[in-house]
Coordinates of C-alpha atoms and ligand atoms in Angstrom, one line a residue:
X851 CA -11.5 -32.6 9.7
X852 CA -11.0 -32.7 5.9
X853 CA -7.8 -34.5 5.1
X854 CA -5.6 -34.0 2.1
X855 CA -5.6 -30.3 1.4
X856 CA -1.9 -29.4 1.2
X857 CA -0.9 -26.9 3.9
X858 CA 2.9 -27.1 3.9
X859 CA 5.2 -24.3 3.0
X860 CA 7.1 -24.4 -0.3
X861 CA 10.8 -23.6 0.1
X862 CA 13.7 -24.4 -2.1
X863 CA 11.6 -26.4 -4.5
X864 CA 10.0 -28.7 -1.9
X865 CA 6.9 -28.9 0.3
X866 CA 8.0 -28.6 3.9
X867 CA 6.7 -28.3 7.4
X868 CA 7.7 -25.2 9.4
X869 CA 11.0 -25.6 11.3
X870 CA 9.2 -25.4 14.6
X871 CA 6.4 -27.8 13.5
X872 CA 3.9 -25.0 14.3
X873 CA 0.7 -25.0 12.3
X874 CA -2.3 -22.7 12.0
X875 CA -5.8 -24.0 11.2
X876 CA -7.5 -22.7 8.2
X877 CA -11.3 -22.6 8.7
X878 CA -13.8 -22.3 5.9
X879 CA -16.1 -19.2 6.4
X880 CA -18.8 -21.0 4.5
X881 CA -19.7 -23.1 7.5
X882 CA -17.0 -22.5 10.1
X883 CA -15.5 -26.0 9.7
X884 CA -11.7 -26.6 9.7
X885 CA -10.3 -27.1 6.3
X886 CA -6.6 -27.7 6.6
X887 CA -3.6 -27.3 8.9
X888 CA -1.2 -24.8 7.4
X889 CA 2.5 -24.4 8.2
X890 CA 3.0 -21.4 10.4
X891 CA 6.4 -20.2 9.3
X892 CA 8.7 -18.3 11.7
X893 CA 11.9 -16.4 11.4
X894 CA 13.9 -19.7 10.8
X895 CA 11.7 -20.6 7.8
X896 CA 11.9 -17.1 6.4
X897 CA 15.7 -17.3 6.7
X898 CA 15.9 -20.6 4.9
X899 CA 13.6 -19.3 2.1
X900 CA 15.7 -16.1 1.7
X901 CA 18.9 -18.2 1.6
X902 CA 17.4 -20.5 -1.0
X903 CA 16.1 -17.5 -3.1
X904 CA 19.5 -15.8 -2.8
X905 CA 21.3 -19.0 -3.9
X906 CA 19.0 -19.3 -6.9
X907 CA 19.6 -15.7 -7.9
X908 CA 23.4 -15.9 -7.4
X909 CA 23.9 -18.8 -9.7
X910 CA 21.5 -17.3 -12.3
X911 CA 19.5 -20.5 -12.7
X912 CA 16.5 -18.3 -13.6
X913 CA 17.8 -14.8 -14.1
X914 CA 20.4 -16.1 -16.5
X915 CA 18.1 -17.9 -18.8
X916 CA 17.3 -16.5 -22.2
X917 CA 14.2 -14.3 -22.2
X918 CA 12.5 -16.8 -24.6
X919 CA 13.2 -19.6 -22.1
X920 CA 11.7 -17.8 -19.1
X921 CA 8.8 -16.9 -21.3
X922 CA 8.3 -20.6 -22.2
X923 CA 8.3 -21.7 -18.6
X924 CA 5.9 -19.0 -17.5
X925 CA 3.5 -19.8 -20.4
X926 CA 3.6 -23.4 -19.3
X927 CA 2.7 -22.3 -15.7
X928 CA -0.2 -20.2 -17.1
X929 CA -1.5 -23.3 -18.9
X930 CA -1.2 -25.4 -15.8
X931 CA -3.3 -22.8 -13.8
X932 CA -6.0 -23.0 -16.5
X933 CA -5.8 -26.8 -16.5
X934 CA -6.4 -26.8 -12.7
X935 CA -9.0 -24.1 -12.8
X936 CA -11.7 -26.0 -11.0
X937 CA -9.5 -27.2 -8.3
X938 CA -8.0 -23.7 -7.7
X939 CA -11.5 -22.1 -7.8
X940 CA -12.8 -24.6 -5.2
X941 CA -9.8 -24.1 -2.9
X942 CA -10.2 -20.3 -3.1
X943 CA -13.9 -20.4 -2.4
X944 CA -13.6 -22.9 0.5
X945 CA -10.8 -20.9 2.0
X946 CA -12.1 -17.4 1.9
X947 CA -15.8 -17.6 1.0
X948 CA -16.2 -15.9 -2.4
X949 CA -18.8 -17.1 -4.8
X950 CA -17.6 -20.2 -6.8
X951 CA -18.7 -18.7 -10.1
X952 CA -16.5 -15.6 -9.4
X953 CA -13.5 -17.8 -8.4
X954 CA -13.8 -19.8 -11.5
X955 CA -14.5 -17.1 -14.1
X956 CA -12.8 -14.1 -12.5
X957 CA -10.0 -15.2 -10.1
X958 CA -8.5 -18.2 -11.8
X959 CA -8.8 -16.7 -15.3
X960 CA -7.3 -13.4 -14.3
X961 CA -4.4 -15.2 -12.5
X962 CA -3.6 -17.3 -15.6
X963 CA -3.9 -14.2 -17.8
X964 CA -1.5 -12.2 -15.6
X965 CA 1.2 -14.9 -15.9
X966 CA 0.6 -15.3 -19.6
X967 CA 0.8 -11.5 -20.2
X968 CA 4.1 -11.0 -18.4
X969 CA 5.5 -14.1 -20.0
X970 CA 4.7 -12.7 -23.4
X971 CA 6.3 -9.4 -22.4
X972 CA 9.6 -10.8 -21.5
X973 CA 11.0 -11.1 -25.0
X974 CA 9.4 -7.8 -26.3
X975 CA 10.7 -5.2 -23.8
X976 CA 13.8 -3.4 -24.9
X977 CA 16.4 -1.4 -23.0
X978 CA 17.6 2.0 -24.0
X979 CA 20.6 3.8 -25.4
X980 CA 20.9 7.4 -24.2
X981 CA 21.5 10.4 -26.5
X982 CA 24.7 11.0 -24.6
X983 CA 27.8 12.8 -26.1
X984 CA 29.1 11.1 -29.1
X985 CA 32.4 10.2 -27.4
X986 CA 30.6 7.5 -25.4
X987 CA 27.8 4.9 -25.6
X988 CA 25.5 5.2 -22.6
X989 CA 23.4 2.0 -22.0
X990 CA 20.4 2.1 -19.7
X991 CA 19.5 -1.4 -18.7
X992 CA 17.1 -3.0 -16.4
X993 CA 18.3 -5.7 -14.1
X994 CA 16.3 -7.8 -11.6
X995 CA 16.3 -6.6 -8.0
X996 CA 17.3 -10.0 -6.7
X997 CA 15.3 -11.5 -3.8
X998 CA 11.8 -10.1 -3.8
X999 CA 9.2 -10.7 -1.1
X1000 CA 5.4 -10.3 -1.7
X1001 CA 3.0 -10.0 1.2
X1002 CA -0.6 -10.2 0.2
X1003 CA -4.2 -10.1 1.5
X1004 CA -7.1 -12.6 1.5
X1005 CA -9.7 -10.8 -0.7
X1006 CA -8.3 -11.9 -4.1
X1007 CA -5.6 -14.3 -2.9
X1008 CA -4.4 -15.6 -6.3
X1009 CA -4.8 -12.4 -8.3
X1010 CA -3.1 -10.1 -5.7
X1011 CA -0.2 -12.6 -5.6
X1012 CA 0.0 -12.9 -9.4
X1013 CA 0.1 -9.1 -9.9
X1014 CA 3.4 -9.1 -8.0
X1015 CA 4.9 -12.5 -8.7
X1016 CA 4.3 -12.6 -12.5
X1017 CA 6.3 -9.4 -13.3
X1018 CA 8.8 -10.2 -10.6
X1019 CA 9.5 -13.6 -12.1
X1020 CA 9.4 -12.3 -15.6
X1021 CA 12.1 -9.8 -14.7
X1022 CA 14.3 -12.6 -13.4
X1023 CA 13.9 -12.2 -9.6
X1024 CA 13.7 -15.0 -7.0
X1025 CA 10.4 -14.6 -5.1
X1026 CA 9.1 -15.3 -1.6
X1027 CA 5.3 -15.1 -1.2
X1028 CA 3.6 -14.6 2.2
X1029 CA -0.1 -15.2 1.7
X1030 CA -2.7 -14.0 4.3
X1031 CA -3.2 -16.4 7.2
X1032 CA -6.9 -16.8 6.1
X1033 CA -6.0 -17.8 2.5
X1034 CA -2.8 -19.8 2.1
X1035 CA -4.1 -22.8 0.2
X1036 CA -4.1 -21.5 -3.4
X1037 CA -0.7 -19.9 -2.9
X1038 CA 0.8 -23.3 -1.9
X1039 CA -0.9 -25.0 -4.8
X1040 CA 0.4 -22.4 -7.3
X1041 CA 4.0 -22.9 -6.1
X1042 CA 3.7 -26.7 -6.7
X1043 CA 2.3 -26.0 -10.2
X1044 CA 5.0 -23.5 -10.9
X1045 CA 7.7 -26.1 -10.0
X1046 CA 5.9 -28.6 -12.3
X1047 CA 6.0 -26.0 -15.1
X1048 CA 9.8 -25.8 -14.7
X1049 CA 10.4 -22.8 -12.4
X1050 CA 13.7 -23.8 -10.8
X1051 CA 14.0 -24.7 -7.1
X1052 CA 14.4 -21.6 -4.9
X1053 CA 13.0 -19.2 -7.4
X1054 CA 9.4 -19.2 -6.1
X1055 CA 8.9 -19.9 -2.4
X1056 CA 5.7 -19.7 -0.3
X1057 CA 6.0 -19.1 3.5
X1058 CA 2.5 -19.2 5.0
X1059 CA 2.1 -17.9 8.5
X1060 CA 1.2 -14.9 10.6
X1061 CA 1.9 -11.4 9.3
X1062 CA 3.4 -10.3 12.6
X1063 CA 5.9 -13.2 12.4
X1064 CA 6.6 -14.3 8.8
X1065 CA 5.5 -11.0 7.2
X1066 CA 7.6 -8.9 9.6
X1067 CA 10.6 -11.2 9.2
X1068 CA 10.5 -10.6 5.5
X1069 CA 10.1 -6.9 6.0
X1070 CA 13.1 -6.7 8.3
X1071 CA 15.4 -9.2 6.5
X1072 CA 18.8 -7.8 5.6
X1073 CA 19.0 -9.9 2.4
X1074 CA 15.6 -9.2 0.9
X1075 CA 16.0 -6.5 -1.8
X1076 CA 12.4 -5.5 -2.1
X1077 CA 9.1 -6.1 -0.4
X1078 CA 5.8 -5.6 -2.2
X1079 CA 2.7 -5.4 -0.2
X1080 CA -1.0 -5.4 -0.7
X1081 CA -3.2 -4.9 2.3
X1082 CA -4.3 -2.3 4.8
X1083 CA -2.8 1.1 5.1
X1084 CA -2.0 0.5 8.7
X1085 CA 0.2 -2.6 7.9
X1086 CA 1.6 -0.9 4.8
X1087 CA 3.1 1.8 7.0
X1088 CA 4.9 -1.0 9.0
X1089 CA 6.7 -2.1 5.9
X1090 CA 8.1 1.4 5.4
X1091 CA 9.3 1.3 9.0
X1092 CA 10.8 -2.3 8.5
X1093 CA 12.7 -1.1 5.5
X1094 CA 14.1 2.0 7.4
X1095 CA 15.1 -0.2 10.3
X1096 CA 16.9 -2.8 8.2
X1097 CA 18.5 -2.5 4.8
X1098 CA 16.5 0.2 3.1
X1099 CA 14.9 -2.4 0.8
X1100 CA 12.6 -1.1 -1.9
X1101 CA 9.0 -1.0 -0.7
X1102 CA 5.8 -1.1 -2.9
X1103 CA 2.4 -0.6 -1.3
X1104 CA -1.1 -1.2 -2.5
X1105 CA -3.3 -0.2 0.4
X1106 CA -6.8 0.6 1.3
X1107 CA -9.5 2.9 -0.3
X1108 CA -12.7 4.7 0.4
X1109 CA -13.7 5.3 -3.2
X1110 CA -16.4 7.8 -4.2
X1111 CA -18.9 6.8 -6.8
X1112 CA -20.4 10.1 -8.2
X1113 CA -23.6 10.1 -10.1
X1114 CA -24.6 13.4 -11.6
X1115 CA -28.0 14.6 -12.6
X1116 CA -27.3 14.8 -16.3
X1117 CA -26.6 11.0 -16.5
X1118 CA -29.1 9.5 -18.9
X1119 CA -28.4 5.8 -18.1
X1120 CA -29.4 5.8 -14.4
X1121 CA -30.4 2.2 -14.6
X1122 CA -26.8 1.3 -15.6
X1123 CA -25.3 3.6 -13.0
X1124 CA -27.5 2.0 -10.3
X1125 CA -26.5 -1.5 -11.3
X1126 CA -22.8 -0.5 -11.3
X1127 CA -23.3 1.2 -7.9
X1128 CA -24.7 -2.0 -6.4
X1129 CA -22.0 -4.2 -8.0
X1130 CA -19.2 -1.8 -6.9
X1131 CA -20.0 -2.3 -3.2
X1132 CA -21.5 -5.8 -3.1
X1133 CA -19.2 -7.7 -5.5
X1134 CA -16.8 -9.9 -3.5
X1135 CA -18.9 -9.1 -0.4
X1136 CA -17.5 -5.6 -0.5
X1137 CA -14.1 -7.0 0.4
X1138 CA -12.6 -4.9 -2.4
X1139 CA -9.9 -2.2 -2.1
X1140 CA -11.7 -0.4 -4.9
X1141 CA -15.2 -0.8 -3.5
X1142 CA -17.4 2.1 -4.4
X1143 CA -18.2 2.5 -0.7
X1144 CA -19.4 6.2 -0.9
X1145 CA -22.2 6.9 -3.3
X1146 CA -22.1 10.6 -3.9
X1147 CA -25.3 11.4 -5.7
X1148 CA -27.2 14.5 -6.9
X1149 CA -30.3 15.2 -4.9
X1150 CA -32.5 15.5 -8.1
X1151 CA -32.0 11.9 -9.1
X1152 CA -31.3 10.4 -5.8
X1153 CA -34.7 8.8 -5.0
X1154 CA -35.0 7.2 -8.4
X1155 CA -31.5 5.8 -8.4
X1156 CA -31.6 4.6 -4.8
X1157 CA -34.8 2.8 -5.6
X1158 CA -33.0 0.9 -8.4
X1159 CA -30.0 0.1 -6.1
X1160 CA -32.3 -1.3 -3.5
X1161 CA -33.8 -3.6 -6.1
X1162 CA -30.3 -4.8 -7.2
X1163 CA -29.4 -5.4 -3.6
X1164 CA -32.4 -7.8 -3.3
X1165 CA -30.9 -9.9 -6.0
X1166 CA -27.6 -10.1 -4.2
X1167 CA -28.6 -11.7 -0.9
X1168 CA -26.0 -13.9 0.8
X1169 CA -26.1 -17.6 -0.4
X1170 CA -23.9 -20.7 -0.1
X1171 CA -20.8 -19.7 -2.0
X1172 CA -20.6 -23.2 -3.5
X1173 CA -24.0 -22.6 -5.2
X1174 CA -23.2 -21.5 -8.8
X1175 CA -26.1 -18.9 -8.5
X1176 CA -24.4 -17.2 -5.5
X1177 CA -23.5 -13.6 -6.1
X1178 CA -22.7 -12.6 -2.5
X1179 CA -20.8 -15.2 -0.5
X1180 CA -19.3 -15.5 3.0
X1181 CA -17.1 -12.8 4.7
X1182 CA -13.6 -14.1 5.1
X1183 CA -13.8 -15.0 8.8
X1184 CA -15.7 -14.4 12.1
X1185 CA -13.3 -11.6 13.3
X1186 CA -13.8 -9.6 10.1
X1187 CA -17.5 -10.2 10.2
X1188 CA -17.7 -8.8 13.7
X1189 CA -15.5 -5.8 12.6
X1190 CA -17.9 -5.0 9.7
X1191 CA -20.9 -5.4 12.1
X1192 CA -19.1 -2.9 14.4
X1193 CA -19.1 -0.3 11.6
X1194 CA -22.8 -0.9 11.0
X1195 CA -23.5 -0.2 14.7
X1196 CA -21.2 2.9 14.5
X1197 CA -23.1 4.2 11.4
X1198 CA -26.4 3.8 13.3
X1199 CA -25.1 5.6 16.4
X1200 CA -23.7 8.5 14.3
X1201 CA -27.1 9.1 12.7
X1202 CA -27.0 7.1 9.5
X1203 CA -30.3 5.6 8.4
X1204 CA -30.3 1.9 7.4
X1205 CA -32.5 1.6 4.4
X1206 CA -31.4 -2.0 3.5
X1207 CA -30.0 -4.9 5.4
X1208 CA -27.9 -4.1 8.5
X1209 CA -27.8 -7.6 10.0
X1210 CA -26.1 -10.9 9.7
X1211 CA -27.5 -13.6 7.5
X1212 CA -27.5 -17.4 7.8
X1213 CA -27.7 -19.2 4.5
X1214 CA -25.4 -21.9 5.8
X1215 CA -25.2 -22.8 9.5
X1216 CA -21.9 -21.8 11.2
X1217 CA -20.8 -19.5 8.4
X1218 CA -20.0 -15.8 8.2
X1219 CA -22.6 -13.8 6.3
X1220 CA -23.7 -10.1 6.2
X1221 CA -26.7 -8.8 4.4
X1222 CA -26.1 -6.1 1.7
X1223 CA -26.4 -3.0 3.7
X1224 CA -27.2 0.6 2.6
X1225 CA -27.0 3.7 4.8
X1226 CA -28.8 6.9 3.8
X1227 CA -28.3 10.3 5.5
X1228 CA -24.5 9.9 5.7
X1229 CA -22.2 12.9 5.9
X1230 CA -18.6 12.7 5.0
X1231 CA -17.3 13.1 8.5
X1232 CA -19.0 9.9 9.9
X1233 CA -16.7 6.9 10.4
X1234 CA -18.7 4.9 7.8
X1235 CA -17.7 7.6 5.3
X1236 CA -14.1 7.9 6.3
X1237 CA -12.8 4.5 7.3
X1238 CA -12.5 1.4 5.0
X1239 CA -15.1 -1.1 6.1
X1240 CA -14.2 -3.8 3.6
X1241 CA -17.7 -5.2 3.7
X1242 CA -21.1 -4.9 1.8
X1243 CA -21.9 -1.6 3.3
X1244 CA -22.8 1.4 1.1
X1245 CA -22.9 5.0 2.5
X1246 CA -25.1 7.5 0.5
X1247 CA -24.0 11.1 0.6
X1248 CA -26.3 13.6 -1.2
X1249 CA -24.9 16.6 -3.1
X1250 CA -26.3 19.6 -4.9
X1251 CA -23.5 20.5 -7.3
X1252 CA -20.6 19.1 -9.2
X1253 CA -18.1 21.1 -7.1
X1254 CA -19.5 19.7 -3.9
X1255 CA -19.2 16.1 -5.3
X1256 CA -15.5 16.6 -6.2
X1257 CA -14.8 18.2 -2.8
X1258 CA -16.4 15.3 -0.9
X1259 CA -14.8 12.7 -3.1
X1260 CA -11.3 14.2 -2.4
X1261 CA -12.0 14.7 1.3
X1262 CA -10.5 11.3 2.3
X1263 CA -7.1 10.1 3.5
X1264 CA -7.3 7.6 0.6
X1265 CA -7.0 8.0 -3.2
X1266 CA -7.4 4.6 -4.8
X1267 CA -10.4 4.8 -7.2
X1268 CA -13.3 7.1 -8.0
X1269 CA -16.1 7.2 -10.6
X1270 CA -18.3 9.7 -12.3
X1271 CA -21.4 9.3 -14.3
X1272 CA -22.4 12.1 -16.6
X1273 CA -23.5 12.6 -20.3
X1274 CA -21.3 15.7 -20.6
X1275 CA -17.8 15.0 -21.8
X1276 CA -16.6 18.3 -20.5
X1277 CA -17.9 17.5 -17.0
X1278 CA -16.3 14.1 -17.2
X1279 CA -12.9 15.6 -18.1
X1280 CA -13.1 18.3 -15.5
X1281 CA -14.2 16.0 -12.7
X1282 CA -11.8 13.2 -13.6
X1283 CA -8.9 15.6 -13.7
X1284 CA -9.9 17.0 -10.3
X1285 CA -10.2 13.6 -8.6
X1286 CA -7.1 12.6 -6.5
X1287 CA -7.3 8.9 -7.3
X1288 CA -5.1 6.4 -9.1
X1289 CA -8.0 5.0 -11.1
X1290 CA -11.0 7.0 -12.4
X1291 CA -14.0 5.3 -14.0
X1292 CA -16.2 7.4 -16.2
X1293 CA -19.7 5.9 -16.9
X1294 CA -18.6 2.5 -15.6
X1295 CA -17.1 1.0 -12.5
X1296 CA -14.4 -1.6 -12.0
X1297 CA -13.3 -1.8 -15.6
X1298 CA -10.2 -3.9 -15.4
X1299 CA -7.4 -5.2 -17.6
X1300 CA -3.8 -6.3 -17.0
X1301 CA -2.7 -3.7 -19.6
X1302 CA -3.3 -0.8 -17.3
X1303 CA -1.5 0.4 -14.1
X1304 CA -3.3 0.0 -10.8
X1305 CA -2.7 1.7 -7.5
X1306 CA -3.4 4.7 -5.4
X1307 CA -2.6 8.3 -4.5
X1308 CA -2.1 9.4 -0.9
X1309 CA -2.5 6.7 1.8
X1310 CA -3.7 4.2 -0.8
X1311 CA -0.2 3.3 -1.6
X1312 CA 3.1 3.8 -3.3
X1313 CA 3.8 2.5 -6.8
X1314 CA 1.6 0.7 -9.3
X1315 CA 0.8 -3.0 -10.0
X1316 CA -0.1 -4.3 -13.5
X1317 CA 0.9 -3.2 -17.0
X1318 CA 4.5 -2.8 -18.2
X1319 CA 5.0 -0.1 -15.5
X1320 CA 5.1 -2.9 -12.9
X1321 CA 8.6 -3.7 -14.2
X1322 CA 9.7 -0.4 -12.6
X1323 CA 9.1 -2.0 -9.2
X1324 CA 10.9 -5.3 -9.8
X1325 CA 14.0 -4.0 -11.6
X1326 CA 17.0 -1.8 -10.8
X1327 CA 18.0 0.7 -13.5
X1328 CA 21.7 0.6 -14.5
X1329 CA 23.6 3.1 -16.5
X1330 CA 26.8 1.8 -18.2
X1331 CA 29.2 4.2 -19.9
X1332 CA 31.3 2.8 -22.8
X1333 CA 34.0 5.2 -23.8
X1334 CA 34.5 5.1 -27.6
X1335 CA 38.1 5.1 -28.7
Ligands
NAP1641 P1 -3.7 -6.7 6.2 O1 -4.3 -7.1 7.5 O2 -3.0 -5.4 6.1 O3 -2.8 -7.9 5.8 C1 -2.2 -8.0 4.6 C2 -1.0 -8.9 4.7 O4 0.0 -8.4 5.6 C3 -1.3 -10.3 5.2 O5 -0.5 -11.3 4.6 C4 -0.9 -10.2 6.7 O6 -0.7 -11.4 7.4 C5 0.3 -9.3 6.6 N1 0.5 -8.6 7.9 C6 -0.4 -8.2 8.8 N2 0.2 -7.6 9.8 C7 1.6 -7.5 9.5 C8 2.7 -7.0 10.2 N3 2.6 -6.3 11.4 N4 3.9 -7.1 9.6 C9 4.0 -7.7 8.4 N5 3.0 -8.3 7.7 C10 1.7 -8.2 8.3 O7 -4.9 -6.7 5.1 P2 -6.0 -7.8 4.9 O8 -6.9 -7.7 6.1 O9 -5.4 -9.1 4.6 O10 -6.7 -7.3 3.6 C11 -7.5 -6.2 3.6 C12 -6.8 -4.9 3.2 O11 -6.1 -5.0 2.0 C13 -7.8 -3.7 3.0 O12 -7.3 -2.6 3.6 C14 -7.7 -3.5 1.5 O13 -8.0 -2.3 1.0 C15 -6.4 -3.9 1.1 N6 -6.3 -4.3 -0.3 C16 -5.7 -3.4 -1.1 C17 -5.6 -3.7 -2.5 C18 -4.9 -2.7 -3.5 O14 -4.5 -3.1 -4.5 N7 -4.8 -1.4 -3.2 C19 -6.1 -4.9 -3.0 C20 -6.7 -5.8 -2.1 C21 -6.7 -5.4 -0.7 P3 -1.9 -12.0 8.3 O15 -2.8 -12.6 7.3 O16 -1.3 -13.0 9.2 O17 -2.5 -10.9 9.0
MG1642 MG1 -9.7 -19.8 5.6

């Protein structure tokens, strides 16, 4: 077994084994080999982490600093992330299988940028004075929630964590992060770097372990003020229940999606649309909440566009994720690989026609790989059109009108993202206003920046990550009346 990759929890400013001594083994999906033993935290560890976060919040060792001082520390943290970019990228790729080039240029950079952006915001966001009656001064101020838990998935382990931790820390909270069991290594490393940057002990804790144990303990804890979750819709609903069963803690949810990628016949850049359609489903092995997993395409242009998508798929065959040329890496683990293969079987059984891929691949022995897979002849009632597959599997649904495209796009329990390609600005406006989705892309897909809110309608979640709106999640709003004498 590889030795030396840190797998201990980070609680109260120190690396620590779990109280029970229990560990879970992290395997690399690249070749199936064990990577590290990771602390498997239980209720006792969560209790210690919450106590330590509460103590840090109570004595205001972080929340009480001047905004310019919190900003300085978080900027130092962002610099450290950049300084350790190769190490963090390698850990991420080894642990969850994404292409090393993406880890380096997308994940680590976006993580550093997220911390930098919220650090810069701290001393630029003002509170409010209400236009109340002149006999009084009514102040509307934002205060940190207190002890904030973040429970995150494995598909973008660092970025998903940063979207929550950066605004939470910037606002002055103490944070406890529960990474996914498949991808704890970068979370632990980030906590160590944060401490080196000057984040005080107890302010940023990491409790790796199982969701049903450590995640649930955070959700049910009576002294956690808010829990912010990214993951599946099914588990997201558990957090609402945990909150109701415990202290009515604030809950934020970023959950699944089944996003429609609509290409209309008046689109003049079909080559661009085809490239975007392939990237939208095959980037990150399709392990993307915003994956454009339903291609909703006008019959008149379908054959031409699908031909181009097939050609793009050829250039995205699974490779060793450590090869800088890799564009489609390993699936996160064997269980998830089998789950995705189960959907491919279901699609075949329900009458979908596989026109590309459909099988496992083996670029590295012992690893978890699936070919880019495309189904034609899909109707929107099939499981592969309704359920989130979270793999490189595209379902093509053919339409004959704009109205039909919108109806099908909206016929989903989810509402995370959607896209429309058209040359007509009126059509774009009409369609984008009709789409029940938190993010709409017009003539592009997966445009992204920390400056814009991100999250979903319907069962894709509650609340928004990113942008200054994220502060709404991590703060309480207080009204203070000052009577003028
Ligand atoms: P998941 O199974 O829902 O797990 C997410 C997190 O919740 C993990 O840390 C997990 O721990 C924990 N968890 C699992 N069961 C729990 C329980 N009963 N109580 C408390 N915590 C529990 O999701 P995933 O498989 O890691 O990630 C894929 C999902 O994430 C997809 O549905 C995807 O759409 C969604 N996602 C959404 C967004 C977004 O922003 N909307 C972004 C990325 C991903 P374990 O690791 O131990 O299971
Ligand atoms: Mg792993």
